[in-house]
Short mmCIF file of C-alpha atoms in Angstrom, two decimals:
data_model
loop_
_atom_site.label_atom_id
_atom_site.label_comp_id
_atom_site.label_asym_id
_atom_site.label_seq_id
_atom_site.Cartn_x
_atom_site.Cartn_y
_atom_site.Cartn_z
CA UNK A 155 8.04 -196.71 49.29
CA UNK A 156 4.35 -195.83 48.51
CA UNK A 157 1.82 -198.51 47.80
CA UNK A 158 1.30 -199.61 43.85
CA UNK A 159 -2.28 -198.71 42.76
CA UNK A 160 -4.21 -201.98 42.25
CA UNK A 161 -5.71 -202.33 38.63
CA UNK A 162 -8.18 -205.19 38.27
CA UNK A 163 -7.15 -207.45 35.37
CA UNK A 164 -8.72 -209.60 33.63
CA UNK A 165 -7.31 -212.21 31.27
CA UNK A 166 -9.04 -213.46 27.89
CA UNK A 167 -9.62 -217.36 27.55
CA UNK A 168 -9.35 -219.05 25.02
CA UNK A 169 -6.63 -216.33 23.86
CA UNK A 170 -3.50 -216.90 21.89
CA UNK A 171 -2.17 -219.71 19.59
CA UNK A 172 -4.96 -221.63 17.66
CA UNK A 173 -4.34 -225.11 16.57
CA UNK A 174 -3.33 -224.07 12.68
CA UNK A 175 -0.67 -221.89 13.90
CA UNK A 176 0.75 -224.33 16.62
CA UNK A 177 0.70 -226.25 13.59
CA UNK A 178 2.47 -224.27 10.79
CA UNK A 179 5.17 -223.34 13.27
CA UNK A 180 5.85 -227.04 14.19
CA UNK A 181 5.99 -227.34 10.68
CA UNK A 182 8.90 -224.95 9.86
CA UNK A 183 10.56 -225.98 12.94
CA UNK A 184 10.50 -229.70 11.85
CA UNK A 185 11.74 -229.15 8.52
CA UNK A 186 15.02 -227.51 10.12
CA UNK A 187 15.30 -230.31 12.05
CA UNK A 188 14.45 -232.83 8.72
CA UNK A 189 16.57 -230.52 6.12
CA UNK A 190 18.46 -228.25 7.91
CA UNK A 191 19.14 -224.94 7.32
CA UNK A 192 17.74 -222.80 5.44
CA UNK A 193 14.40 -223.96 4.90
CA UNK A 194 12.34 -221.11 2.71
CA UNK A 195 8.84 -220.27 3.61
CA UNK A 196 6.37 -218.47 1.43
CA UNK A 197 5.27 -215.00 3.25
CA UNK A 198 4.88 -214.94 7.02
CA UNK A 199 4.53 -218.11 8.68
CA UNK A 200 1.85 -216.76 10.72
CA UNK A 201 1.18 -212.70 11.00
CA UNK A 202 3.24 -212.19 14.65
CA UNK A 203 7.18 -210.55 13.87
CA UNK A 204 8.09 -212.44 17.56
CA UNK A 205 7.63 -215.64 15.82
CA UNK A 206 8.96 -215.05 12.49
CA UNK A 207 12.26 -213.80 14.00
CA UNK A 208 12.91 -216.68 16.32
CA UNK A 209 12.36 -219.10 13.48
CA UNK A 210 14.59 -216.71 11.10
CA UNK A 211 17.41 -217.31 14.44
CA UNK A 212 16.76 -221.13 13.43
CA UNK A 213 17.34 -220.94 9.82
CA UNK A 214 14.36 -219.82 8.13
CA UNK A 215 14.60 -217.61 5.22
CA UNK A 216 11.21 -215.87 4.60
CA UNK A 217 10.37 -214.82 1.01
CA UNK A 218 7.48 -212.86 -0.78
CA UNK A 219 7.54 -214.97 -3.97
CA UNK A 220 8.69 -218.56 -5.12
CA UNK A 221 11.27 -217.20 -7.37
CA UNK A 222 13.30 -215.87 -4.37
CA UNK A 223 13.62 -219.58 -3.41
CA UNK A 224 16.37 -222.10 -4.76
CA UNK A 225 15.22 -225.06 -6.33
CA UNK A 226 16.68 -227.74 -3.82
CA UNK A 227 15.84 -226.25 -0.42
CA UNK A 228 12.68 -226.84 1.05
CA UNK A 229 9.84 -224.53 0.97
CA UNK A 230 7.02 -224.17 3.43
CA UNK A 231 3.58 -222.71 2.54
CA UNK A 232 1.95 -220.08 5.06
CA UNK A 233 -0.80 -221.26 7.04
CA UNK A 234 -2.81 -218.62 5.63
CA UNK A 235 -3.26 -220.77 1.87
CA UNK A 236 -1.84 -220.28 -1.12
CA UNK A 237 -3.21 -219.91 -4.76
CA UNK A 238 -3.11 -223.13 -6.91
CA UNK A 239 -0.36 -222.05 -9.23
CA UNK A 240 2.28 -221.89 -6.24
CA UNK A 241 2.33 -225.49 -5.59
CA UNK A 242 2.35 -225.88 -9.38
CA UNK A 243 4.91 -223.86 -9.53
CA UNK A 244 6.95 -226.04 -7.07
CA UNK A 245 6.40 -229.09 -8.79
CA UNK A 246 6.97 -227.97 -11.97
CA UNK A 247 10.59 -227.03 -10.28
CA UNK A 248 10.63 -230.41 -8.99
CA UNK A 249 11.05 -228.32 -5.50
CA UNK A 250 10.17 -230.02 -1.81
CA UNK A 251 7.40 -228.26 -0.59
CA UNK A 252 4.93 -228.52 2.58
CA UNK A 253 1.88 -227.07 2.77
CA UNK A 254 1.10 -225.43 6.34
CA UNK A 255 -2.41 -223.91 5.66
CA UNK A 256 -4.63 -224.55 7.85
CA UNK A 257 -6.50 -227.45 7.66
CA UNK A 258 -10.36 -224.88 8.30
CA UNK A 259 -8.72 -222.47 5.32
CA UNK A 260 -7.69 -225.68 3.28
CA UNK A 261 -12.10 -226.68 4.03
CA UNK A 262 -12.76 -223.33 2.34
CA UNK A 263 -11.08 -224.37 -0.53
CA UNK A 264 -12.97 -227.34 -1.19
CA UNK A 265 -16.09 -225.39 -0.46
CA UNK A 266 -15.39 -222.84 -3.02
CA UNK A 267 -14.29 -225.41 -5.65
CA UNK A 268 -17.74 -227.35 -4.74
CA UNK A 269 -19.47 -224.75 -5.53
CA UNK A 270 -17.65 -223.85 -8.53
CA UNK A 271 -18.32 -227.05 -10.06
CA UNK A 272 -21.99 -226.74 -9.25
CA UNK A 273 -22.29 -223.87 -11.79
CA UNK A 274 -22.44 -221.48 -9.04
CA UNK A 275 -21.48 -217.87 -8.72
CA UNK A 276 -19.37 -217.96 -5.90
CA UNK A 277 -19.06 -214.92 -3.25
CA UNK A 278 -16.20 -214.38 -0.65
CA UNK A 279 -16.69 -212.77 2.14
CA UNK A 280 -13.64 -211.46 3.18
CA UNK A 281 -11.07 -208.55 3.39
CA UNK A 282 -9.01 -207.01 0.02
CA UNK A 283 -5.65 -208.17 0.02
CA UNK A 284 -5.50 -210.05 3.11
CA UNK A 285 -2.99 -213.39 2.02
CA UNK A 286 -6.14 -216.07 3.08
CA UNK A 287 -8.41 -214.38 0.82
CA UNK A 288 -5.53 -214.33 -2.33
CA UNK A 289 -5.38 -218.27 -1.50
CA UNK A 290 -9.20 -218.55 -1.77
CA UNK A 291 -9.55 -216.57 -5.04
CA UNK A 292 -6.63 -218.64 -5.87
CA UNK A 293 -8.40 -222.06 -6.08
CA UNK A 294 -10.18 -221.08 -9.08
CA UNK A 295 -10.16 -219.32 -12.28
CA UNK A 296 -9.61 -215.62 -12.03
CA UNK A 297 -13.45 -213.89 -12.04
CA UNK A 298 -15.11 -216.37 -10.78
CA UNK A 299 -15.34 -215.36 -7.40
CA UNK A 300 -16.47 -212.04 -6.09
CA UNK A 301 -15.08 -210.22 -2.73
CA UNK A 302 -17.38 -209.37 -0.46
CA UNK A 303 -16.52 -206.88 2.15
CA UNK A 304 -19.16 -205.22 3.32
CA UNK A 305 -23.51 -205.10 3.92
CA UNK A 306 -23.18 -202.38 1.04
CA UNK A 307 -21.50 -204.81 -1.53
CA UNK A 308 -23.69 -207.54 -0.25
CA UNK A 309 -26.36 -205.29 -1.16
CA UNK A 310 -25.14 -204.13 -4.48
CA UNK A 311 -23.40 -207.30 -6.11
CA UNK A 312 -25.21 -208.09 -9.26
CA UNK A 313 -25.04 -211.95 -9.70
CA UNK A 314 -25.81 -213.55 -13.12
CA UNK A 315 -28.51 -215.32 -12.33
CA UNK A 316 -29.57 -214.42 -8.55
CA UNK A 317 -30.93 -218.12 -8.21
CA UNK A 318 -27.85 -219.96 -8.55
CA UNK A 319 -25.66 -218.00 -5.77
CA UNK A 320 -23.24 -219.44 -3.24
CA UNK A 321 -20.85 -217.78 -0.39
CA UNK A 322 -17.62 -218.82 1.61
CA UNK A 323 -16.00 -216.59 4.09
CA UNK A 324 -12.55 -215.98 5.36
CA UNK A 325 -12.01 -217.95 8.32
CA UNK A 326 -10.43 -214.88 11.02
CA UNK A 327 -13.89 -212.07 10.40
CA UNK A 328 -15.83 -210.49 12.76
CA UNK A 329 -18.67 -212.94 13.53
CA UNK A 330 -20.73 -209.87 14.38
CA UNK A 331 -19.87 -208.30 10.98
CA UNK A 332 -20.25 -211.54 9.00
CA UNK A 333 -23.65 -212.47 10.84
CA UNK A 334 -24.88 -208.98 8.92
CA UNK A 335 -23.30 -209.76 5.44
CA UNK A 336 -24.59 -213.15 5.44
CA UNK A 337 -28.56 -212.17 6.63
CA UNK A 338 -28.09 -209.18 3.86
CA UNK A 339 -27.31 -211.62 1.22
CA UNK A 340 -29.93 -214.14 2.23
CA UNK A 341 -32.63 -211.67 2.10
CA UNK A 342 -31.78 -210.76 -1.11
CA UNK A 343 -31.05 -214.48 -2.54
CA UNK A 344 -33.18 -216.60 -0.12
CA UNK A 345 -32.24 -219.67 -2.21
CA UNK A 346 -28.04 -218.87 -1.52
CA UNK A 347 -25.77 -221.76 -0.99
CA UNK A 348 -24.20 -221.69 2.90
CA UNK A 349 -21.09 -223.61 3.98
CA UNK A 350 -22.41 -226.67 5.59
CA UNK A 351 -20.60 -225.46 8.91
CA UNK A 352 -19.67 -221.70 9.78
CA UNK A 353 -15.95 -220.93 7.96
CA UNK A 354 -15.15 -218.56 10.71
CA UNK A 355 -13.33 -221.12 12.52
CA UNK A 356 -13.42 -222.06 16.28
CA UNK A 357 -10.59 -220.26 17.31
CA UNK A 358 -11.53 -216.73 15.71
CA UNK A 359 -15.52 -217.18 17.19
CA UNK A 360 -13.86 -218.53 21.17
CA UNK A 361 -11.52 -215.18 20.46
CA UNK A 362 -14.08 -213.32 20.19
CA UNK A 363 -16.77 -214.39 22.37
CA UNK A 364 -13.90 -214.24 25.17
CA UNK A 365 -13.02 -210.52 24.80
CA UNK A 366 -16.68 -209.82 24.96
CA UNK A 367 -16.79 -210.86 28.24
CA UNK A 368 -13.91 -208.79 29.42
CA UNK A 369 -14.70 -205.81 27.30
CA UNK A 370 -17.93 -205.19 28.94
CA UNK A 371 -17.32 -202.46 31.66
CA UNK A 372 -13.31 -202.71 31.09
CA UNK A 373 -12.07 -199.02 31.05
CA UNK A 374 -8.89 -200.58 28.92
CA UNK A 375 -8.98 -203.67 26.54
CA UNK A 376 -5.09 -204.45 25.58
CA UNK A 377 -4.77 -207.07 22.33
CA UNK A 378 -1.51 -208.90 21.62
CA UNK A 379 -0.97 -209.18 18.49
CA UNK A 380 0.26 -207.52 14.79
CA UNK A 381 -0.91 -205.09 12.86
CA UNK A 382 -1.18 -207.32 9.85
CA UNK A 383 -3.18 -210.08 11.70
CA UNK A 384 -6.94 -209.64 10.54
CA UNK A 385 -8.09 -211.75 13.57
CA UNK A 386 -6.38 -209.54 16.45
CA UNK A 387 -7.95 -206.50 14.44
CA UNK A 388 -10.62 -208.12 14.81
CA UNK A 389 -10.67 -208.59 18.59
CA UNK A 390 -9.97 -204.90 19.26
CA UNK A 391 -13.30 -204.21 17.54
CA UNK A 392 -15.00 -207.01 19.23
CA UNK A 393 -13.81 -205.53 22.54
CA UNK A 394 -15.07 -202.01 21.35
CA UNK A 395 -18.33 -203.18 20.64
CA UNK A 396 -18.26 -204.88 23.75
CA UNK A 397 -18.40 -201.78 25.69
CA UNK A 398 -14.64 -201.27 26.44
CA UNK A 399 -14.15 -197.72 26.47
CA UNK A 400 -11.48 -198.27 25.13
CA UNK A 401 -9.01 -201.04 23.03
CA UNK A 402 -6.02 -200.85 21.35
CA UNK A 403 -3.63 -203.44 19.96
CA UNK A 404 0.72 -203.88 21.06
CA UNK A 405 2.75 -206.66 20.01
CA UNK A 406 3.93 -206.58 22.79
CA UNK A 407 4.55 -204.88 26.40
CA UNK A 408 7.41 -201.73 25.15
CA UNK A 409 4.27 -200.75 22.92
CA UNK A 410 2.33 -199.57 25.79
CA UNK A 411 2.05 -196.24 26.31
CA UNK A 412 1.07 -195.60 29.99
CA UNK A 413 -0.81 -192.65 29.71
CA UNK A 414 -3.38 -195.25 28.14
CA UNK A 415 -4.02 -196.41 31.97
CA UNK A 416 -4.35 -192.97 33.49
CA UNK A 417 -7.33 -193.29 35.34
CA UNK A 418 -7.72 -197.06 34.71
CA UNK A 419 -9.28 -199.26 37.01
CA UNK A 420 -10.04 -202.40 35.00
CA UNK A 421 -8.16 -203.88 32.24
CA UNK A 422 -9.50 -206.91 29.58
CA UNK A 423 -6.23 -208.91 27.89
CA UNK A 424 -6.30 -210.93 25.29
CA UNK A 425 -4.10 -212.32 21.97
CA UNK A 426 -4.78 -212.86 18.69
CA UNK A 427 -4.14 -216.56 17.07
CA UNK A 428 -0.69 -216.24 15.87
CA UNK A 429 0.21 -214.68 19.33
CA UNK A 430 2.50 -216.67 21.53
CA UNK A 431 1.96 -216.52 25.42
CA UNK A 432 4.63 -215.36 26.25
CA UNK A 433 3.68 -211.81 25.09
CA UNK A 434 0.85 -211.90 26.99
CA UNK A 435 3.02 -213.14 30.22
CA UNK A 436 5.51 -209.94 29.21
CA UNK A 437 2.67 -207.54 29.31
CA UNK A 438 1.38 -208.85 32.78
CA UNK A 439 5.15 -208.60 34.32
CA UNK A 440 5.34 -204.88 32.62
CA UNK A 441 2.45 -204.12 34.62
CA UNK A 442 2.92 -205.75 37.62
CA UNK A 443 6.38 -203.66 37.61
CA UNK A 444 3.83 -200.43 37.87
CA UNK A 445 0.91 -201.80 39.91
CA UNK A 446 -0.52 -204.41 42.32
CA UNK A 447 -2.23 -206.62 39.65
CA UNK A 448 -5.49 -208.75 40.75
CA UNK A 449 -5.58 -211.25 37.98
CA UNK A 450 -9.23 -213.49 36.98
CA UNK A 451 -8.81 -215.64 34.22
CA UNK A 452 -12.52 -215.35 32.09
CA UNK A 453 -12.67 -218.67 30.04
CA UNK A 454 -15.98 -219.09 27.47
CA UNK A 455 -14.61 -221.90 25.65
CA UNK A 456 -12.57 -225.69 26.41
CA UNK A 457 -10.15 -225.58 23.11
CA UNK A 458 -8.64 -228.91 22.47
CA UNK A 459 -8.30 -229.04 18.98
CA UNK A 460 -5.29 -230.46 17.46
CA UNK A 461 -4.31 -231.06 13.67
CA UNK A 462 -2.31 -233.31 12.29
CA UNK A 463 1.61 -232.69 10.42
CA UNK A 464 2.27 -233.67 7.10
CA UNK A 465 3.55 -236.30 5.86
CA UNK A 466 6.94 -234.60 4.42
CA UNK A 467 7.72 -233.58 7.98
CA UNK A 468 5.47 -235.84 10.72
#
């Protein structure tokens, strides 16, 4: 039998689950065990089909709208926030519902609603239909905050009165990216209202930082995580820009197409928030099947962040 090629590996850390997904999972997963089956939950949990279907296996009915739901079943909110007339939706229906956005989305909120009754003109900075940035422009009136998405916009939005000027961002961006809409906007309207602390939240910035370090000099940068999940789209940019020649996002290991690693020496891995590991551990046995792995573990950040359950289901 002839000897396995080795392939250098190198494994993103902090990578995976962030402590608002943990938490919105445990959520669903204690309502089951509080209501039963089915518990409804507004949109995808979290952006990653692995988890969605083994909480469907459990009882969870996912829905695009709160009209597909029954009035006495419980509903769960996704953790990626919802406008304000959902929940007043559900208690105009009298409905049980419990609110799984994440606690650095639900700061946001406040943020933009500070603002707002400031007098300000808010700006999001954030992607087009991405569900956290519905939930934002959700929290207040419709026109009274404008998206963001780019330097260009930044350098083309005409405010009312360019004095009285304020920003929030989605929390999952590319810090890179946002570090260049923000300075655009500041030169422009030095006197512009900041969040008090960055909105791109811990886990998104330790993400990121981490697959910087393996994507410099990688020949291969592999990302866990969906399509639909702004923050692992993020991280195959990141890892890009990094100096990975090249990156590509699987949700998981049958996605791989092996002619990817012809030639490959070194490969970066990494996940995306609403990953679970054992994706990543699937794609390490898929290629240990193929080669003689040598594994180093590249950690940038300690995460021990954890957030509390509400009260409907703690």
């Amino acid at each position: 039998m002839t000897d396995k090629p080795v392939l250098t590996v190198q494994l993103a850390s902090p990578r995976g689950f962030c402590a608002g997904v943990d938490r919105a999972i445990q959520i669903v997963e204690k309502a089951l065990e509080r209501y039963g089956a089915p518990v409804y939950v507004r949109h995808e949990i979290v952006h990653n089909k692995h988890v969605v279907n083994r909480l469907e296996a459990m009882g969870a009915v996912f829905v695009k709208e709160l009209d597909e739901c029954p009035d006495d079943r419980p509903v769960v909110f996704s953790a990626h926030g919802v406008p304000q007339r959902v929940p007043a939706e559900a208690a105009r229906r009298n409905m049980l519902y419990v609110d799984a956005t994440c606690p650095l989305v639900s700061k946001v909120h406040v943020e933009a609603q500070r603002h707002h009754k400031a007098g300000q003109e808010i700006l999001l900075i954030g992607h087009a239909g991405h569900p956290e940035v519905i939930g934002t422009m959700g929290q207040l009136p419709d026109g009274v905050m404008h998206l963001i998405e780019t330097v260009e916009d930044a350098e083309t939005f005409v405010p009312k009165d360019p004095s009285n000027v304020a920003f929030v961002t989605q929390t999952t961006l590319s810090v890179d990216d946002t570090a260049d809409i923000v300075a655009a906007l500041q030169k422009r309207f030095p006197g512009i209202a900041a969040p008090h602390k960055e909105d791109i939240c811990y886990a998104t910035t330790n993400r990121q930082a981490a697959v910087k370090a393996i994507g410099e000099g990688a020949d291969l940068v592999l990302v866990v995580g969906a399509p639909n999940s702004s923050n692992s789209v993020r991280l195959v940019e990141v890892a890009e820009r990094a100096g990975a020649k090249t990156a590509r996002l699987v949700q998981k290991a049958e996605e791989i197409d092996w002619s990817w690693l012809e030639g490959v020496k070194r490969i970066g891995i990494s996940a995306g928030a609403s990953a679970p590991e054992e994706l990543v551990e699937g794609l390490l046995s898929a290629l240990a099947r193929r080669y003689t792995l040598h594994i180093r573990e590249i950690r940038v950040a300690e995460e021990n962040v954890v957030f509390k359950l509400p009260r409907e289901v703690a």
